[in-house]
CSV table of C-alpha atoms in Angstrom, one decimal:
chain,number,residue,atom,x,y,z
R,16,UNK,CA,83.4,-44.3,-97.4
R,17,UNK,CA,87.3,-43.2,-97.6
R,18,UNK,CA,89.5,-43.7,-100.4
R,19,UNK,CA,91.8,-45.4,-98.1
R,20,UNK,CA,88.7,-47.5,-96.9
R,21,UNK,CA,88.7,-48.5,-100.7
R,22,UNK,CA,92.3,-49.2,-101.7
R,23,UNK,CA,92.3,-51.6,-98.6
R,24,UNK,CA,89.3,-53.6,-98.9
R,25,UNK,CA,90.4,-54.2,-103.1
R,26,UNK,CA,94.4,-54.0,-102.6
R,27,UNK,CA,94.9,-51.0,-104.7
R,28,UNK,CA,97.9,-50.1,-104.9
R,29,UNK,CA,98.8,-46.0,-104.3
R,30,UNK,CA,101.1,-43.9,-106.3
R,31,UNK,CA,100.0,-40.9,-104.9
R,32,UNK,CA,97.9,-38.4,-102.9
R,33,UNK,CA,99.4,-40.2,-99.3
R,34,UNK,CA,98.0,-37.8,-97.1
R,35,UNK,CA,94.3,-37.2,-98.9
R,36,UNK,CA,93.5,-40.9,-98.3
R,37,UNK,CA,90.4,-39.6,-96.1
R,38,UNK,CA,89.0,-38.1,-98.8
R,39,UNK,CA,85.1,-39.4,-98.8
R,40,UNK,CA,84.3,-41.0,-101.8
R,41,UNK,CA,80.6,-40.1,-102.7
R,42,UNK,CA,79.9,-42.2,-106.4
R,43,UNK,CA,82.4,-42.6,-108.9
R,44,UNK,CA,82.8,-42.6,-113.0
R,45,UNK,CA,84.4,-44.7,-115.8
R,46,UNK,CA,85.5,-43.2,-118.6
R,47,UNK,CA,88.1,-42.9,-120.8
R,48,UNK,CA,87.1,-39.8,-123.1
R,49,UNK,CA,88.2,-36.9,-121.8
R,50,UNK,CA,85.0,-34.9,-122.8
R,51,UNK,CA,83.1,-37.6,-121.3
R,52,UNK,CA,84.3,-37.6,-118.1
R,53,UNK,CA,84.5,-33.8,-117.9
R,54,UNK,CA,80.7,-32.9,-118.7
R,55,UNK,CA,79.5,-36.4,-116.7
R,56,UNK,CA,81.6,-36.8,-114.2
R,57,UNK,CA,81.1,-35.3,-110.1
R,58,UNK,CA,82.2,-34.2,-107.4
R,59,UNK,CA,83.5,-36.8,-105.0
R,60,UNK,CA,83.8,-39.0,-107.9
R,61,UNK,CA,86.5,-42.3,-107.9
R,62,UNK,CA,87.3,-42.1,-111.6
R,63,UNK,CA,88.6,-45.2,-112.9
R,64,UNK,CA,90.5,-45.0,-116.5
R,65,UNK,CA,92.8,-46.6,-118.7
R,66,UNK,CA,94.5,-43.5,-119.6
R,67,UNK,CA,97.8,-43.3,-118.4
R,68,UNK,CA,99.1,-39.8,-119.0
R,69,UNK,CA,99.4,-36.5,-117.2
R,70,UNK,CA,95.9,-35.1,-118.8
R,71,UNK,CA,93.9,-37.2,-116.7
R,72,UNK,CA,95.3,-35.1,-113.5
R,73,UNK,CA,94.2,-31.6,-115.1
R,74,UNK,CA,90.4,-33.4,-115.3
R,75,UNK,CA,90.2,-34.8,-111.7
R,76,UNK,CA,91.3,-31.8,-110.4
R,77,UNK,CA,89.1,-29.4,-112.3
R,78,UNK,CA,86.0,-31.8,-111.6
R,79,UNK,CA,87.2,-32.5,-107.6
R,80,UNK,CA,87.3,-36.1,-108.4
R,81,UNK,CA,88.1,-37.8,-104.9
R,82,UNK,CA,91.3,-39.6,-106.9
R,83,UNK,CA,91.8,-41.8,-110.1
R,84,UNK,CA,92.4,-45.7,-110.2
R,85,UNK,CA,94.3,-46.7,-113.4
R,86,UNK,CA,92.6,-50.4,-114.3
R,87,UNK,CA,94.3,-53.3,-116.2
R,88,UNK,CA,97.7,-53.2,-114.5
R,89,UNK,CA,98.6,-50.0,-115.7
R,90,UNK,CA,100.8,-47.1,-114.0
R,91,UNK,CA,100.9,-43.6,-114.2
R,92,UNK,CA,103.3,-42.2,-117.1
R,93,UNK,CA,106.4,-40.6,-115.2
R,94,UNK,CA,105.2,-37.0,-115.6
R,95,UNK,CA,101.8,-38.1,-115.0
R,96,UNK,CA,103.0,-39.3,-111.1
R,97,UNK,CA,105.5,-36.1,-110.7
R,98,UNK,CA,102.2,-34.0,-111.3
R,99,UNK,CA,100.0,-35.6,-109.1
R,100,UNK,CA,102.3,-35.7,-106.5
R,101,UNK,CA,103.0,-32.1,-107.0
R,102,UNK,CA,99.2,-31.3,-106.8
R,103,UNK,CA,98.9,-34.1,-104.3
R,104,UNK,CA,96.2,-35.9,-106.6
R,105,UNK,CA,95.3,-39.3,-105.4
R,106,UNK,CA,96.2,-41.4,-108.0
R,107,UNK,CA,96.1,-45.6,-107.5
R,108,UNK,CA,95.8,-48.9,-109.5
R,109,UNK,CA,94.9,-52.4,-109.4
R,110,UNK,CA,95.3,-55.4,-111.4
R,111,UNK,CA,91.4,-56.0,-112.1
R,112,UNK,CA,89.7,-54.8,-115.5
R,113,UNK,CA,87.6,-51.6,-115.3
R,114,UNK,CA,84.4,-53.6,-115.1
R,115,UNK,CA,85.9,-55.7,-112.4
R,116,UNK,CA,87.0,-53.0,-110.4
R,117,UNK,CA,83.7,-50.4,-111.2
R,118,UNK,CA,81.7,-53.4,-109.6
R,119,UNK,CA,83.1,-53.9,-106.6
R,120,UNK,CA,83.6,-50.2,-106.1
R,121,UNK,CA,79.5,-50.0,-106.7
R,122,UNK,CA,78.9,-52.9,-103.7
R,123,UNK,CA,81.0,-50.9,-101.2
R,124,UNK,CA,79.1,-47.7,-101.4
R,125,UNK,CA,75.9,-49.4,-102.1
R,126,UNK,CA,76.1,-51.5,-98.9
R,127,UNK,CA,77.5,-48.5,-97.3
R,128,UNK,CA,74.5,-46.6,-98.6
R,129,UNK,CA,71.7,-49.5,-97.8
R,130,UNK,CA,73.9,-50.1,-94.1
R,131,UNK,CA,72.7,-46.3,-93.3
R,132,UNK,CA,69.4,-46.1,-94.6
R,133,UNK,CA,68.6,-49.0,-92.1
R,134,UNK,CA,71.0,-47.8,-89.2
R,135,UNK,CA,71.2,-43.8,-89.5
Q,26,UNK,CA,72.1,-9.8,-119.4
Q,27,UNK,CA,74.0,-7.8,-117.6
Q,28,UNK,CA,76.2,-7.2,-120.7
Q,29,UNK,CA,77.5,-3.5,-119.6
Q,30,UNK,CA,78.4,-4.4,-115.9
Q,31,UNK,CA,81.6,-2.9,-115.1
Q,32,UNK,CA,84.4,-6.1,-114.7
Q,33,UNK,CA,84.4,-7.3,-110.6
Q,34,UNK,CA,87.9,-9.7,-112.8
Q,35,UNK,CA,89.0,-9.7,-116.0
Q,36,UNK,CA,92.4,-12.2,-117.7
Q,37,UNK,CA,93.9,-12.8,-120.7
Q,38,UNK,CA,95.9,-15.8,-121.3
Q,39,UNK,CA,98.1,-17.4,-124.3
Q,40,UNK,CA,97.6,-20.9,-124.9
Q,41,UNK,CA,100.3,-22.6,-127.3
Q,42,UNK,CA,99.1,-24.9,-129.5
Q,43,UNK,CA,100.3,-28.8,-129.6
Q,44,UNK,CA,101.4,-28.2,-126.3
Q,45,UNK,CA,99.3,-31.3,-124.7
Q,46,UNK,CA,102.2,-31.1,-121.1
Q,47,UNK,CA,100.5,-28.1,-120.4
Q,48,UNK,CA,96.7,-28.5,-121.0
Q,49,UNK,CA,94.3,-27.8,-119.0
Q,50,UNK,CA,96.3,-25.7,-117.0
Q,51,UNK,CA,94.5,-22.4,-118.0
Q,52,UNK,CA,90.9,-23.6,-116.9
Q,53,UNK,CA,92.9,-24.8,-113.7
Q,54,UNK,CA,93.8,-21.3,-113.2
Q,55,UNK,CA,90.3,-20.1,-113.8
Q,56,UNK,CA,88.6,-22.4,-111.9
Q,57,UNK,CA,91.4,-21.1,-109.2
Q,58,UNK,CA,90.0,-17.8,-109.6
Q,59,UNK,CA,86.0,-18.3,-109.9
Q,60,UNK,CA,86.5,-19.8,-106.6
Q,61,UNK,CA,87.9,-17.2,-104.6
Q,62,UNK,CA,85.6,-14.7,-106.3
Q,63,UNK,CA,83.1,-16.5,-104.4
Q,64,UNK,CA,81.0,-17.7,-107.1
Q,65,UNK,CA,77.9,-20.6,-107.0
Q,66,UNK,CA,79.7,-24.2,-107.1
Q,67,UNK,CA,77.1,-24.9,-110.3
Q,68,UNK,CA,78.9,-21.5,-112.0
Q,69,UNK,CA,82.4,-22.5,-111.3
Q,70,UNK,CA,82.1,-25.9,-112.7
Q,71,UNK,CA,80.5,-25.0,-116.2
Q,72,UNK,CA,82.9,-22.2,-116.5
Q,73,UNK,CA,85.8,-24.8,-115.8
Q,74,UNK,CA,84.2,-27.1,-118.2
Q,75,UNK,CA,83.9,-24.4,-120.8
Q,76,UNK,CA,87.4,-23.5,-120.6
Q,77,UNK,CA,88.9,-26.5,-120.1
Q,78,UNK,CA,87.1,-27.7,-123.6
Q,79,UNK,CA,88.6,-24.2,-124.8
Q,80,UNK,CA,91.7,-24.6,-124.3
Q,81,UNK,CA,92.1,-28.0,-125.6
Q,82,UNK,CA,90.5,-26.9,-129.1
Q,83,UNK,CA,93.1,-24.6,-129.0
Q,84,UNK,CA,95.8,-27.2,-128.4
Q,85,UNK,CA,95.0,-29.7,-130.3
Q,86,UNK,CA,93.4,-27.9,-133.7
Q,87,UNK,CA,95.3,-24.4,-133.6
Q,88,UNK,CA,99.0,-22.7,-133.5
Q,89,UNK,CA,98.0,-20.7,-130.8
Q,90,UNK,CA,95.3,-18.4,-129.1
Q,91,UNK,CA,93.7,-16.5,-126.2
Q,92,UNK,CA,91.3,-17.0,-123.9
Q,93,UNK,CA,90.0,-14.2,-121.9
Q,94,UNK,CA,87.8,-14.3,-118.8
Q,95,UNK,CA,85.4,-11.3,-117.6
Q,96,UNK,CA,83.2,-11.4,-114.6
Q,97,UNK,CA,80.5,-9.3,-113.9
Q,98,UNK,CA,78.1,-9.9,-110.9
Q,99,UNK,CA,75.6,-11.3,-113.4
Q,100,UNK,CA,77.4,-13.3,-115.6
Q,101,UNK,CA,80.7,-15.1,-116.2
Q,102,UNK,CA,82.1,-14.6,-120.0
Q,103,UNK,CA,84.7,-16.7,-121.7
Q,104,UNK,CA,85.8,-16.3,-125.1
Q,105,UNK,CA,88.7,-17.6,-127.2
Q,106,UNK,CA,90.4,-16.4,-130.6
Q,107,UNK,CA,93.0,-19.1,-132.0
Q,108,UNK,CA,95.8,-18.6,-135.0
Q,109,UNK,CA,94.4,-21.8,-136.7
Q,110,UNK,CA,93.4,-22.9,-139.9
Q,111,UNK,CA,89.5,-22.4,-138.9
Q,112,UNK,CA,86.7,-25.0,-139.6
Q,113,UNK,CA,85.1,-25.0,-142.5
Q,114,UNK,CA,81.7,-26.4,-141.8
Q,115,UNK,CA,80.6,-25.3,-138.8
Q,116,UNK,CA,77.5,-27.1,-138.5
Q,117,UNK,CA,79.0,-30.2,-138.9
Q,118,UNK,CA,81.6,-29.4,-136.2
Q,119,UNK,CA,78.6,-28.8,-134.0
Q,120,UNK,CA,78.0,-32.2,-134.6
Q,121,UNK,CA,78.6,-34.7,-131.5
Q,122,UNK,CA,80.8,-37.3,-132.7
Q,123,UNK,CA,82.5,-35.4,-135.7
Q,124,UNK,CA,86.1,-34.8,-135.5
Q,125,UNK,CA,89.0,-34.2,-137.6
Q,126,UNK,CA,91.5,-34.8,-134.6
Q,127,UNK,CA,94.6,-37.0,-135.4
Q,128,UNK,CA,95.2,-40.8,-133.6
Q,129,UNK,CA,98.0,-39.4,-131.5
Q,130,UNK,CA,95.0,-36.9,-130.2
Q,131,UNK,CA,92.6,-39.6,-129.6
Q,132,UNK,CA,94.7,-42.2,-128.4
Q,133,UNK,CA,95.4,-39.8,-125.4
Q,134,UNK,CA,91.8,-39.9,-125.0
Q,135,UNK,CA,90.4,-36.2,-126.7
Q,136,UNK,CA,89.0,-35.6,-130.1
Q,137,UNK,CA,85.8,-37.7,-129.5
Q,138,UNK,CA,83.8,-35.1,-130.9
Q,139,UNK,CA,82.0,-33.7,-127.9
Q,140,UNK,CA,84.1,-30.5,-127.4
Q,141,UNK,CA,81.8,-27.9,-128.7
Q,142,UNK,CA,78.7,-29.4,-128.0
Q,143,UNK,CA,79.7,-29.5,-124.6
Q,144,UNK,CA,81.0,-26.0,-124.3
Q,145,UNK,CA,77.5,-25.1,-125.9
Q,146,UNK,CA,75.2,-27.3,-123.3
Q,147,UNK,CA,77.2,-25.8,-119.9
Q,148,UNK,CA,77.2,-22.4,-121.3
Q,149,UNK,CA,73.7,-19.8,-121.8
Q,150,UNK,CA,75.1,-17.9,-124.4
Q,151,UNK,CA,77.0,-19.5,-126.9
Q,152,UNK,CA,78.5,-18.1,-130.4
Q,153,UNK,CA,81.3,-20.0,-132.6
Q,154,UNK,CA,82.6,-18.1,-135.8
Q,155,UNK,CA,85.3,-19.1,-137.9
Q,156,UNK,CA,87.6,-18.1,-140.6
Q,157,UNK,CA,89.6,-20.3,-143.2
Q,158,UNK,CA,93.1,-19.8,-142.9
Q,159,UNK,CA,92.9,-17.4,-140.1
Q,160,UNK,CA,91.3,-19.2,-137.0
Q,161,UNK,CA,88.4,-19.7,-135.1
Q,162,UNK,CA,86.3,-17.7,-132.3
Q,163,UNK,CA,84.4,-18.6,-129.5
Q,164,UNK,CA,82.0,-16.7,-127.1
Q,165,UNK,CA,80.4,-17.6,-123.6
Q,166,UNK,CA,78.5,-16.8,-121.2
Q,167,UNK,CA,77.4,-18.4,-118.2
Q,168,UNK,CA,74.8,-16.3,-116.2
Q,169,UNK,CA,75.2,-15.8,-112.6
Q,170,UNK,CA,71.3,-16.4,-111.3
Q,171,UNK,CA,72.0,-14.0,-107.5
Q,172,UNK,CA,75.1,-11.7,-108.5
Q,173,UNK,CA,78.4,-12.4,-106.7
């Protein structure tokens, strides 16, 4: 499933990354320990965070996270969205806690995962 | 080991301390570089991991320091020397969960104590020495299982 697959069917909204929206999103991560997400985290991952600030774009990059959604309402610092513009980061956000959003993220590639096991 | 390989890449690099804008930016450039040499994914990510977790020691405990990187077609090597005050009890800064880090350096989500234990688990070789007043010295290696 594609990021932009994603930030339709939960109404994220996108602050970045306009054109890497077909990215394939292949499991994603919650974290918001820097160490944490950098030794668990994967390839392909949607991290979803709390963390605001421009640190969070050196970490998706270096682990080739698919993009970051910011949870709780909250928005990317200004030099946090001038960098992942500049590296063309997908960055995003939605309203819903991390929980919330980590949930529904789970049923959409679940489904997608159980729709293909049945239908190949 | 393949310790006396002659270099296929070798860097240096300055990393300032306190300087959280640019962090990360030197294990960005050596991921950048692992890559095009053509390295295993599974190298290239530890290595990135090992600096990455490098360099922010360096930012966040020390005034400034190095990190150099040497590749060999057996092994990657990484090691940092900081201008810091050094840590006095090493063993209990191998600990997971210890930290000394300030709440400005948590609150932007580092100093959780897993730094160095990380660095140790993605590398093979791992060595930490440190001085009081002086600074602090780490050495890695990540073994390359087929050559480059």
């Amino acid at each position: 499933m594609d990021l932009e697959t994603i930030a339709t069917c939960l109404n994220l909204k996108v602050f970045s990354g306009f054109d890497q929206l077909k990215t394939e999103v292949l499991d994603g991560y919650t974290g918001d320990l820097l160490s944490d997400v950098m030794a668990n985290s994967k390839e392909g991952d949607l991290w979803m965070t709390r963390q605001v600030h421009q640190n969070i774009i050196a970490v998706a990059s270096l682990k080739d996270h698919a993009g970051i959604i910011m949870v709780q309402g909250a928005e990317p610092a200004k030099d946090t969205l001038e960098k992942a513009l500049k590296e063309n980061i997908p960055v995003m956000g939605t309203d819903l806690s991390g929980f919330e959003i980590a949930g529904r993220i789970y049923n959409l590639l679940k489904e997608k995962q159980d729709i293909t096991r049945i239908d190949p | 080991m393949h310790v006396h390989e002659k270099p296929t890449f070798e860097s240096n690099y300055t990393v300032q301390g306190g300087n959280f804008d640019e962090a990360g930016k030197v294990a960005s450039q050596i991921k950048v570089i692992l890559k095009k040499l053509g390295l295993q994914t599974d190298v290239v990510r530890k290595a990135a991991l090992v600096a990455y977790e490098s360099e922010i020691n360096i930012v966040s405990y020390a005034r400034k320091g190095t990190i150099s990187i040497s590749v060999t077609p057996g092994q990657v090597k990484i090691e940092t020397t900081d201008e810091g005050q050094g840590i006095p009890d090493i063993n209990l800064a191998m600990q997971e969960g210890y930290s000394t880090a300030t709440s400005k350096i948590r609150e932007m989500g580092f100093g959780a104590g897993m730094g160095l234990c990380n660095i140790k688990k993605f590398s093979d070789y791992f060595q930490i020495t440190s001085e009081i007043g002086k600074g602090t010295h780490l050495k890695m290696i990540i073994n390359i299982e087929n050559g480059v």
